[in-house]
Amino acid sequence: MLTATAVVERNAYTAAMENFDHAADALELVDDVREMIKYPERILTVGVPVRMDNGRIRHFDAYRVQHSTVRGPAKGGIRYHPNVTLDEVKALATWMTWKCAVVNIPFGGAKGGVTCSPKDMSAGELERLTRRYTSAILPIIGPDIDIPAPDVYTNSQTMAWIMDTYSVTKGYPIPGVVTGKPISLGGSLGRNEATGRGVFYTIQSACQHLGLGLRGATVVVQGFGNAGSIAAQLLHDAGALVIAVSDSTGSIRNNKGLDIPALISYKEATGKVSGFPESEPIFPQELLGLECDILIPAALENTVHEENAMRVRAKVIAEAANGPLTPEADRILDSKGVFLIPDILCNAGGVTVSYFEWVQDEQHLFWEAKDVYDRLERVMKTAFKDVLKIHQQRHVPMRIAANMLGVGRVAEAIQLRGLYP
Ligand code: NAD
């Protein structure tokens, strides 16, 4: 039986700190500023008791980390996954801070997580878990304080439950407390596909920069979920050949190009990619080593690490996931000349449209899908250009360039606000 790609144990927070230090060194940031912006501002750990369908109470560990509110309210998704740890949530919150600054939206960074196995829980159990978790973090969230959104194994329904739990406590509807909501509850058109669409726009920019045509380009996607499947769909529409994809159940390949719309329908119907007609199964570790133009890791952290990075044969890596490459993998791939679109740039489309959703909720005025896409394209392509400029002018890898842009903007903001302690 094929199993999911092995994930080497590496602490994502250590990687986040390491990348911060590289960027801060390159920016020659003074120590006082580093001390002010490097670490999370607030960490809340909560125990969440939930009555399960069998009538018994079960305890879940859960977190909300606000890394920064220097440039605006904290912003970041909520993840439900068995491997969630406090360090992972701290890393994801830290990346959110730099990501919001890279795309220049007025938010800081946050992240939440619940250590649970959502695939083994009923809808009722997930609703009770979500409502109790929301009550536990309620004192520190709000439209002007900290605004959650979906992440791995949470979705618009989860956001609707959070919005409802928060609103009934306050006594009136407050849609701006979360983004990624259903459209009928104040969600934005285009939010569901925003991350994948943003990935696509940055790939377009990278291909233009590298002189690589998208028509006929070969693409491999690891993690055929929200971000991965939508990026695959848009690349397919642009004439690229998506030759292999995977999810947590297995990996499949078709050298002539997979029929992505049919695969999306198949995954919706069966919950998996494996067994898709006109595809052959391959081992997950083989998938990352396939020769292709564009590799999109779109699952979880630490997918490409020092033991498998040498096997990667892609020209471009577009990090739809957060932290899919370890710092060791970065060094190996950089030395091989692979062009990297780093996560805090590549997957920033999600938080950008979350920002649009929050603006629409605050103004009670909703935009057409085309307005959302046009604005998103402008934001993503401007951010790509800004990062590329630093990469070229300062001769630093794209990851460090993106971190320099994000960290630099937060550093500037804290200095303008004043070093208050
Ligand atoms: P999702 O739950 O919709 O999809 C995740 C996919 O990865 C699923 O298909 C799952 O089966 C697959 N997967 C899990 N483990 C795997 C493994 N070991 N090998 C192969 N596939 C595996 O989640 P998503 O929202 O698409 O998030 C994916 C990544 O993108 C995460 O790193 C997330 O933080 C990041 N991201 C998401 C958003 C967003 O708006 N959804 C925004 C920014 C970043």
Short mmCIF file of C-alpha atoms and ligand atoms in Angstrom, two decimals:
data_model
loop_
_atom_site.label_atom_id
_atom_site.label_comp_id
_atom_site.label_asym_id
_atom_site.label_seq_id
_atom_site.Cartn_x
_atom_site.Cartn_y
_atom_site.Cartn_z
CA MET A 1 0.00 0.00 0.00
CA LEU A 2 1.22 3.47 -0.80
CA THR A 3 1.69 5.70 2.20
CA ALA A 4 1.93 9.47 2.56
CA THR A 5 5.32 11.14 2.05
CA ALA A 6 7.53 10.60 5.07
CA VAL A 7 7.97 13.83 6.99
CA VAL A 8 11.31 14.24 8.69
CA GLU A 9 11.04 15.60 12.24
CA ARG A 10 12.24 19.18 12.21
CA ASN A 11 11.04 22.00 14.34
CA ALA A 12 9.30 24.56 12.12
CA TYR A 13 9.76 27.29 14.74
CA THR A 14 13.54 26.82 14.68
CA ALA A 15 13.39 27.22 10.89
CA ALA A 16 11.27 30.39 11.25
CA MET A 17 13.77 31.85 13.74
CA GLU A 18 16.69 30.94 11.48
CA ASN A 19 15.13 32.69 8.49
CA PHE A 20 14.37 35.75 10.61
CA ASP A 21 18.02 35.95 11.71
CA HIS A 22 19.26 35.71 8.10
CA ALA A 23 16.92 38.51 7.03
CA ALA A 24 17.70 40.68 10.06
CA ASP A 25 21.45 40.25 9.46
CA ALA A 26 21.09 41.19 5.80
CA LEU A 27 19.05 44.25 6.83
CA GLU A 28 21.61 45.06 9.55
CA LEU A 29 18.78 45.47 12.05
CA VAL A 30 19.85 46.75 15.44
CA ASP A 31 19.36 44.41 18.39
CA ASP A 32 16.62 46.51 20.04
CA VAL A 33 14.44 46.23 16.96
CA ARG A 34 15.09 42.49 16.64
CA GLU A 35 14.08 41.96 20.25
CA MET A 36 10.83 43.84 19.63
CA ILE A 37 9.65 41.99 16.54
CA LYS A 38 11.15 38.51 16.59
CA TYR A 39 9.06 36.73 19.23
CA PRO A 40 5.29 36.14 19.64
CA GLU A 41 3.46 38.90 21.52
CA ARG A 42 0.88 36.58 23.06
CA ILE A 43 0.48 32.81 23.41
CA LEU A 44 -2.71 31.23 24.69
CA THR A 45 -2.87 27.50 25.43
CA VAL A 46 -6.31 26.13 26.18
CA GLY A 47 -7.79 22.77 27.08
CA VAL A 48 -10.93 22.01 25.09
CA PRO A 49 -13.31 19.41 26.58
CA VAL A 50 -15.74 18.02 24.01
CA ARG A 51 -18.65 15.60 24.43
CA MET A 52 -18.09 12.93 21.80
CA ASP A 53 -20.88 11.04 20.04
CA ASN A 54 -20.39 8.08 22.40
CA GLY A 55 -21.43 10.32 25.32
CA ARG A 56 -17.92 10.58 26.82
CA ILE A 57 -15.95 13.81 27.31
CA ARG A 58 -12.62 14.02 25.53
CA HIS A 59 -9.90 16.63 26.13
CA PHE A 60 -8.08 18.36 23.24
CA ASP A 61 -5.01 20.63 23.45
CA ALA A 62 -5.43 23.86 21.52
CA TYR A 63 -3.57 27.11 20.91
CA ARG A 64 -3.84 30.64 19.60
CA VAL A 65 -0.61 32.54 19.04
CA GLN A 66 -0.46 36.25 18.14
CA HIS A 67 3.00 36.89 16.85
CA SER A 68 2.63 40.57 15.96
CA THR A 69 0.15 43.43 16.02
CA VAL A 70 2.71 46.04 14.98
CA ARG A 71 1.13 46.77 11.57
CA GLY A 72 -2.51 45.98 12.44
CA PRO A 73 -4.78 43.34 14.02
CA ALA A 74 -3.33 39.84 14.17
CA LYS A 75 -4.45 37.56 11.33
CA GLY A 76 -4.06 33.85 10.70
CA GLY A 77 -5.76 30.53 10.13
CA ILE A 78 -6.81 27.73 12.43
CA ARG A 79 -5.49 24.22 11.81
CA TYR A 80 -7.06 20.94 12.97
CA HIS A 81 -4.47 18.16 12.71
CA PRO A 82 -3.10 15.35 14.90
CA ASN A 83 0.45 16.76 14.63
CA VAL A 84 -0.38 20.30 15.80
CA THR A 85 2.08 21.47 18.48
CA LEU A 86 2.64 24.82 20.12
CA ASP A 87 5.93 25.25 18.24
CA GLU A 88 4.23 24.60 14.92
CA VAL A 89 1.56 27.23 15.71
CA LYS A 90 4.28 29.70 16.79
CA ALA A 91 6.12 29.15 13.48
CA LEU A 92 2.96 29.58 11.43
CA ALA A 93 2.05 32.76 13.35
CA THR A 94 5.55 34.18 12.77
CA TRP A 95 5.33 33.49 9.02
CA MET A 96 1.93 35.23 8.94
CA THR A 97 3.52 38.44 10.22
CA TRP A 98 6.11 38.56 7.45
CA LYS A 99 3.57 37.35 4.85
CA CYS A 100 1.09 40.17 5.57
CA ALA A 101 3.96 42.64 5.35
CA VAL A 102 5.23 41.15 2.04
CA VAL A 103 1.85 41.77 0.40
CA ASN A 104 1.60 45.05 2.30
CA ILE A 105 -1.78 44.52 3.95
CA PRO A 106 -2.46 46.15 7.34
CA PHE A 107 -2.39 43.03 9.50
CA GLY A 108 -0.01 41.39 11.91
CA GLY A 109 0.42 37.62 12.24
CA ALA A 110 -1.37 34.94 14.24
CA LYS A 111 -2.25 31.25 14.02
CA GLY A 112 -4.41 28.76 15.87
CA GLY A 113 -4.39 25.02 16.11
CA VAL A 114 -6.19 22.13 17.75
CA THR A 115 -4.46 18.77 18.15
CA CYS A 116 -7.15 16.42 16.87
CA SER A 117 -7.94 13.96 14.06
CA PRO A 118 -10.76 15.70 12.18
CA LYS A 119 -11.08 12.83 9.70
CA ASP A 120 -12.08 10.53 12.57
CA MET A 121 -14.64 12.96 14.02
CA SER A 122 -18.31 13.45 13.11
CA ALA A 123 -19.71 16.83 12.01
CA GLY A 124 -21.38 17.17 15.41
CA GLU A 125 -18.12 16.52 17.26
CA LEU A 126 -16.29 19.04 15.06
CA GLU A 127 -18.99 21.65 15.68
CA ARG A 128 -18.83 21.15 19.48
CA LEU A 129 -15.01 21.26 19.36
CA THR A 130 -15.07 24.47 17.30
CA ARG A 131 -17.59 26.23 19.53
CA ARG A 132 -15.76 25.31 22.73
CA TYR A 133 -12.39 26.30 21.27
CA THR A 134 -13.90 29.62 20.13
CA SER A 135 -15.24 30.27 23.65
CA ALA A 136 -11.78 29.54 25.06
CA ILE A 137 -9.98 32.01 22.77
CA LEU A 138 -12.87 34.51 22.67
CA PRO A 139 -11.21 37.11 24.95
CA ILE A 140 -8.35 37.61 22.50
CA ILE A 141 -10.12 37.52 19.11
CA GLY A 142 -12.29 40.15 17.40
CA PRO A 143 -12.46 42.14 14.16
CA ASP A 144 -10.02 44.75 15.48
CA ILE A 145 -7.86 42.38 17.53
CA ASP A 146 -7.25 39.02 15.89
CA ILE A 147 -9.15 37.54 12.96
CA PRO A 148 -8.97 33.75 12.37
CA ALA A 149 -9.44 32.01 8.99
CA PRO A 150 -9.37 28.44 7.64
CA ASP A 151 -6.20 26.38 7.36
CA VAL A 152 -5.55 22.64 7.04
CA TYR A 153 -8.74 20.61 7.71
CA THR A 154 -10.86 23.64 8.61
CA ASN A 155 -13.22 25.30 6.13
CA SER A 156 -16.02 27.84 5.64
CA GLN A 157 -18.37 25.79 7.86
CA THR A 158 -15.81 25.96 10.69
CA MET A 159 -15.65 29.75 10.22
CA ALA A 160 -19.48 29.99 10.30
CA TRP A 161 -19.50 28.19 13.69
CA ILE A 162 -16.81 30.55 15.03
CA MET A 163 -18.67 33.62 13.76
CA ASP A 164 -21.89 32.37 15.37
CA THR A 165 -20.30 31.50 18.73
CA TYR A 166 -18.57 34.90 18.88
CA SER A 167 -21.69 36.82 17.77
CA VAL A 168 -24.13 35.20 20.21
CA THR A 169 -21.78 36.09 23.05
CA LYS A 170 -21.72 39.75 21.98
CA GLY A 171 -25.45 39.87 21.19
CA TYR A 172 -25.30 40.90 17.53
CA PRO A 173 -23.81 39.51 14.28
CA ILE A 174 -20.12 40.27 13.86
CA PRO A 175 -19.03 38.79 10.52
CA GLY A 176 -15.64 40.56 10.63
CA VAL A 177 -14.37 38.28 13.42
CA VAL A 178 -13.35 35.59 10.91
CA THR A 179 -12.64 35.39 7.19
CA GLY A 180 -13.15 32.48 4.83
CA LYS A 181 -16.85 32.46 5.75
CA PRO A 182 -19.65 31.20 3.50
CA ILE A 183 -20.80 33.93 1.06
CA SER A 184 -24.24 34.06 2.72
CA LEU A 185 -22.61 35.04 6.04
CA GLY A 186 -20.46 37.89 4.73
CA GLY A 187 -17.79 35.86 2.95
CA SER A 188 -16.03 37.22 -0.10
CA LEU A 189 -16.37 35.93 -3.62
CA GLY A 190 -13.06 34.37 -4.58
CA ARG A 191 -11.86 33.61 -1.03
CA ASN A 192 -12.12 29.84 -1.39
CA GLU A 193 -9.83 29.80 -4.42
CA ALA A 194 -7.65 32.75 -3.34
CA THR A 195 -4.59 30.83 -2.15
CA GLY A 196 -4.40 28.64 -5.26
CA ARG A 197 -5.05 31.65 -7.48
CA GLY A 198 -2.29 33.63 -5.75
CA VAL A 199 0.07 30.67 -6.24
CA PHE A 200 -0.85 30.72 -9.93
CA TYR A 201 -0.16 34.47 -10.28
CA THR A 202 3.28 34.15 -8.68
CA ILE A 203 4.07 31.18 -10.97
CA GLN A 204 3.07 33.32 -13.96
CA SER A 205 5.46 36.05 -12.74
CA ALA A 206 8.27 33.54 -12.14
CA CYS A 207 7.83 31.98 -15.58
CA GLN A 208 7.89 35.40 -17.18
CA HIS A 209 11.08 36.23 -15.30
CA LEU A 210 12.72 32.91 -16.29
CA GLY A 211 11.47 32.96 -19.89
CA LEU A 212 9.57 29.70 -19.30
CA GLY A 213 6.28 29.26 -21.20
CA LEU A 214 3.38 27.94 -19.16
CA ARG A 215 1.75 26.18 -22.13
CA GLY A 216 3.12 22.63 -22.10
CA ALA A 217 5.08 23.18 -18.86
CA THR A 218 5.02 20.10 -16.62
CA VAL A 219 3.71 20.42 -13.06
CA VAL A 220 3.75 18.17 -9.98
CA VAL A 221 1.50 18.94 -6.99
CA GLN A 222 2.09 17.40 -3.56
CA GLY A 223 -1.11 17.86 -1.50
CA PHE A 224 -4.26 18.02 -3.65
CA GLY A 225 -6.36 20.01 -1.17
CA ASN A 226 -7.71 23.55 -1.34
CA ALA A 227 -4.49 25.35 -2.31
CA GLY A 228 -3.00 22.54 -4.43
CA SER A 229 -6.08 21.60 -6.44
CA ILE A 230 -6.97 25.18 -7.34
CA ALA A 231 -3.43 26.02 -8.42
CA ALA A 232 -3.49 22.80 -10.50
CA GLN A 233 -6.82 23.77 -12.09
CA LEU A 234 -5.59 27.25 -13.11
CA LEU A 235 -2.31 25.87 -14.47
CA HIS A 236 -4.27 23.22 -16.40
CA ASP A 237 -6.51 26.01 -17.82
CA ALA A 238 -3.35 27.89 -18.86
CA GLY A 239 -2.19 24.88 -20.90
CA ALA A 240 0.28 23.35 -18.43
CA LEU A 241 0.43 19.56 -17.98
CA VAL A 242 -0.14 18.46 -14.38
CA ILE A 243 1.65 15.11 -14.57
CA ALA A 244 1.41 13.94 -10.93
CA VAL A 245 -0.43 14.78 -7.72
CA SER A 246 -0.74 13.33 -4.23
CA ASP A 247 -2.80 13.58 -1.10
CA SER A 248 -2.57 11.90 2.28
CA THR A 249 -3.98 8.68 0.78
CA GLY A 250 -1.59 8.23 -2.15
CA SER A 251 0.09 9.58 -5.28
CA ILE A 252 -0.86 9.26 -8.96
CA ARG A 253 0.77 10.06 -12.27
CA ASN A 254 -0.04 10.45 -15.97
CA ASN A 255 2.79 11.70 -18.19
CA LYS A 256 0.33 13.04 -20.77
CA GLY A 257 -1.25 15.28 -18.12
CA LEU A 258 -4.04 14.49 -15.66
CA ASP A 259 -7.58 15.69 -16.43
CA ILE A 260 -7.71 18.12 -13.50
CA PRO A 261 -11.43 19.08 -13.58
CA ALA A 262 -12.30 15.35 -13.63
CA LEU A 263 -9.80 14.67 -10.83
CA ILE A 264 -11.33 17.42 -8.66
CA SER A 265 -14.79 15.85 -9.15
CA TYR A 266 -13.32 12.39 -8.42
CA LYS A 267 -11.71 13.65 -5.19
CA GLU A 268 -14.96 15.36 -4.16
CA ALA A 269 -16.85 12.11 -4.68
CA THR A 270 -14.34 9.66 -3.14
CA GLY A 271 -12.26 11.83 -0.77
CA LYS A 272 -9.00 10.69 -2.40
CA VAL A 273 -6.93 10.97 -5.57
CA SER A 274 -5.77 7.36 -5.66
CA GLY A 275 -7.68 5.10 -8.03
CA PHE A 276 -8.38 7.97 -10.45
CA PRO A 277 -8.97 6.52 -13.96
CA GLU A 278 -6.22 7.18 -16.53
CA SER A 279 -3.54 7.43 -13.89
CA GLU A 280 -1.01 5.05 -12.40
CA PRO A 281 -0.11 4.90 -8.69
CA ILE A 282 3.41 5.93 -7.68
CA PHE A 283 5.22 6.05 -4.37
CA PRO A 284 5.01 9.44 -2.60
CA GLN A 285 8.79 9.67 -2.36
CA GLU A 286 8.96 9.19 -6.16
CA LEU A 287 6.61 12.12 -6.73
CA LEU A 288 9.00 14.72 -5.33
CA GLY A 289 11.81 13.42 -7.56
CA LEU A 290 9.86 13.53 -10.84
CA GLU A 291 11.41 15.60 -13.61
CA CYS A 292 9.15 18.63 -14.11
CA ASP A 293 9.19 22.37 -14.69
CA ILE A 294 7.19 23.34 -11.60
CA LEU A 295 6.89 21.50 -8.29
CA ILE A 296 4.16 22.71 -5.92
CA PRO A 297 4.41 21.40 -2.36
CA ALA A 298 0.90 22.13 -1.05
CA ALA A 299 0.54 19.88 2.01
CA LEU A 300 2.44 20.45 5.25
CA GLU A 301 5.80 21.56 6.64
CA ASN A 302 9.18 19.85 6.16
CA THR A 303 8.25 17.86 3.06
CA VAL A 304 11.55 18.55 1.30
CA HIS A 305 14.51 18.09 3.60
CA GLU A 306 18.20 17.30 3.48
CA GLU A 307 17.60 13.62 2.70
CA ASN A 308 15.42 14.09 -0.38
CA ALA A 309 16.28 17.60 -1.68
CA MET A 310 19.04 16.28 -3.96
CA ARG A 311 16.45 14.15 -5.77
CA VAL A 312 14.26 17.14 -6.73
CA ARG A 313 14.43 17.74 -10.50
CA ALA A 314 12.12 20.76 -10.85
CA LYS A 315 13.15 24.11 -12.33
CA VAL A 316 10.77 26.10 -10.12
CA ILE A 317 9.39 25.33 -6.66
CA ALA A 318 6.21 27.20 -5.74
CA GLU A 319 5.55 26.85 -2.01
CA ALA A 320 1.77 26.73 -1.72
CA ALA A 321 2.20 25.16 1.74
CA ASN A 322 3.75 26.94 4.68
CA GLY A 323 7.30 25.82 5.43
CA PRO A 324 7.48 22.79 3.08
CA LEU A 325 11.26 23.18 2.65
CA THR A 326 13.66 22.93 5.58
CA PRO A 327 16.60 25.38 5.71
CA GLU A 328 18.92 22.48 4.72
CA ALA A 329 16.74 21.76 1.68
CA ASP A 330 16.82 25.47 0.82
CA ARG A 331 20.62 25.43 0.71
CA ILE A 332 20.75 22.27 -1.43
CA LEU A 333 18.12 23.50 -3.90
CA ASP A 334 19.68 26.95 -4.11
CA SER A 335 23.04 25.36 -4.98
CA LYS A 336 21.25 23.33 -7.71
CA GLY A 337 19.89 26.58 -9.19
CA VAL A 338 16.21 25.80 -8.54
CA PHE A 339 14.12 28.99 -8.61
CA LEU A 340 12.08 29.26 -5.38
CA ILE A 341 8.85 31.17 -4.88
CA PRO A 342 8.90 31.22 -1.07
CA ASP A 343 5.77 30.50 0.99
CA ILE A 344 5.33 33.97 2.51
CA LEU A 345 5.02 35.28 -1.05
CA CYS A 346 3.60 32.30 -2.95
CA ASN A 347 0.62 31.46 -0.72
CA ALA A 348 -0.18 35.03 0.39
CA GLY A 349 -3.25 35.14 -1.88
CA GLY A 350 -5.33 33.56 0.89
CA VAL A 351 -4.65 36.23 3.45
CA THR A 352 -4.90 38.95 0.80
CA VAL A 353 -8.47 37.99 -0.09
CA SER A 354 -9.16 37.51 3.64
CA TYR A 355 -8.18 41.16 3.96
CA PHE A 356 -10.59 42.02 1.12
CA GLU A 357 -13.32 40.05 2.94
CA TRP A 358 -12.66 41.91 6.19
CA VAL A 359 -12.80 45.26 4.35
CA GLN A 360 -16.12 44.29 2.71
CA ASP A 361 -17.57 43.18 6.08
CA GLU A 362 -16.48 46.42 7.75
CA GLN A 363 -17.99 48.49 4.92
CA HIS A 364 -21.08 46.29 4.41
CA LEU A 365 -20.38 46.62 0.70
CA PHE A 366 -19.57 43.55 -1.36
CA TRP A 367 -17.46 43.28 -4.50
CA GLU A 368 -17.83 41.38 -7.76
CA ALA A 369 -15.57 38.33 -8.24
CA LYS A 370 -13.71 40.16 -11.01
CA ASP A 371 -12.83 43.03 -8.64
CA VAL A 372 -11.43 40.48 -6.18
CA TYR A 373 -9.33 38.68 -8.83
CA ASP A 374 -8.03 41.89 -10.40
CA ARG A 375 -6.98 43.34 -7.06
CA LEU A 376 -5.45 40.02 -6.00
CA GLU A 377 -3.45 39.79 -9.21
CA ARG A 378 -2.12 43.32 -8.70
CA VAL A 379 -1.14 42.63 -5.08
CA MET A 380 0.57 39.29 -5.85
CA LYS A 381 2.46 40.53 -8.90
CA THR A 382 3.61 43.69 -7.11
CA ALA A 383 4.84 41.61 -4.17
CA PHE A 384 6.65 39.23 -6.55
CA LYS A 385 8.37 42.20 -8.23
CA ASP A 386 9.36 43.68 -4.84
CA VAL A 387 10.88 40.38 -3.67
CA LEU A 388 12.63 39.74 -7.00
CA LYS A 389 14.19 43.21 -6.85
CA ILE A 390 15.76 42.48 -3.46
CA HIS A 391 16.88 39.03 -4.71
CA GLN A 392 18.61 40.61 -7.70
CA GLN A 393 20.00 43.74 -6.06
CA ARG A 394 21.22 42.11 -2.84
CA HIS A 395 22.23 38.74 -4.35
CA VAL A 396 20.32 36.80 -1.69
CA PRO A 397 18.11 33.71 -2.21
CA MET A 398 14.41 34.41 -2.87
CA ARG A 399 13.51 33.12 0.63
CA ILE A 400 15.81 35.63 2.31
CA ALA A 401 14.65 38.38 -0.06
CA ALA A 402 11.01 37.76 0.93
CA ASN A 403 11.91 37.70 4.61
CA MET A 404 13.91 40.92 4.18
CA LEU A 405 10.89 42.62 2.63
CA GLY A 406 8.51 41.40 5.36
CA VAL A 407 10.83 41.86 8.33
CA GLY A 408 11.99 45.23 6.97
CA ARG A 409 8.43 46.57 6.78
CA VAL A 410 7.62 45.42 10.32
CA ALA A 411 10.91 46.89 11.58
CA GLU A 412 10.09 50.20 9.93
CA ALA A 413 6.62 50.19 11.51
CA ILE A 414 7.89 49.49 15.04
CA GLN A 415 10.46 52.25 14.73
CA LEU A 416 7.81 54.72 13.58
CA ARG A 417 5.55 53.70 16.47
CA GLY A 418 8.48 54.09 18.84
CA LEU A 419 10.30 51.51 20.90
CA TYR A 420 7.87 51.89 23.80
CA PRO A 421 9.15 49.72 26.70
P1 NAD B 1 -6.32 21.19 2.79
O1 NAD B 1 -6.67 20.47 4.03
O2 NAD B 1 -7.41 21.66 1.91
O3 NAD B 1 -5.34 20.29 1.89
C1 NAD B 1 -4.21 19.66 2.36
C2 NAD B 1 -3.96 18.49 1.43
O4 NAD B 1 -2.70 17.92 1.74
C3 NAD B 1 -4.99 17.38 1.57
O5 NAD B 1 -5.40 16.94 0.27
C4 NAD B 1 -4.23 16.26 2.27
O6 NAD B 1 -4.72 14.98 1.92
C5 NAD B 1 -2.84 16.51 1.74
N1 NAD B 1 -1.79 15.91 2.54
C6 NAD B 1 -1.65 15.90 3.89
N2 NAD B 1 -0.53 15.25 4.23
C7 NAD B 1 0.06 14.85 3.07
C8 NAD B 1 1.23 14.15 2.76
N3 NAD B 1 2.05 13.73 3.72
N4 NAD B 1 1.53 13.92 1.46
C9 NAD B 1 0.72 14.36 0.47
N5 NAD B 1 -0.41 15.04 0.71
C10 NAD B 1 -0.73 15.28 2.00
O7 NAD B 1 -5.38 22.38 3.24
P2 NAD B 1 -4.98 23.70 2.46
O8 NAD B 1 -5.83 24.79 3.00
O9 NAD B 1 -4.93 23.45 1.01
O10 NAD B 1 -3.52 23.93 3.05
C11 NAD B 1 -2.38 23.29 2.48
C12 NAD B 1 -1.15 24.10 2.83
O11 NAD B 1 -1.33 25.42 2.33
C13 NAD B 1 -0.87 24.26 4.32
O12 NAD B 1 0.52 24.30 4.54
C14 NAD B 1 -1.49 25.58 4.65
O13 NAD B 1 -0.93 26.18 5.80
C15 NAD B 1 -1.15 26.34 3.39
N6 NAD B 1 -1.96 27.52 3.17
C16 NAD B 1 -3.32 27.42 3.01
C17 NAD B 1 -4.05 28.59 2.84
C18 NAD B 1 -5.53 28.56 2.61
O14 NAD B 1 -6.12 29.64 2.45
N7 NAD B 1 -6.17 27.41 2.54
C19 NAD B 1 -3.42 29.83 2.84
C20 NAD B 1 -2.04 29.88 2.98
C21 NAD B 1 -1.33 28.72 3.16
#
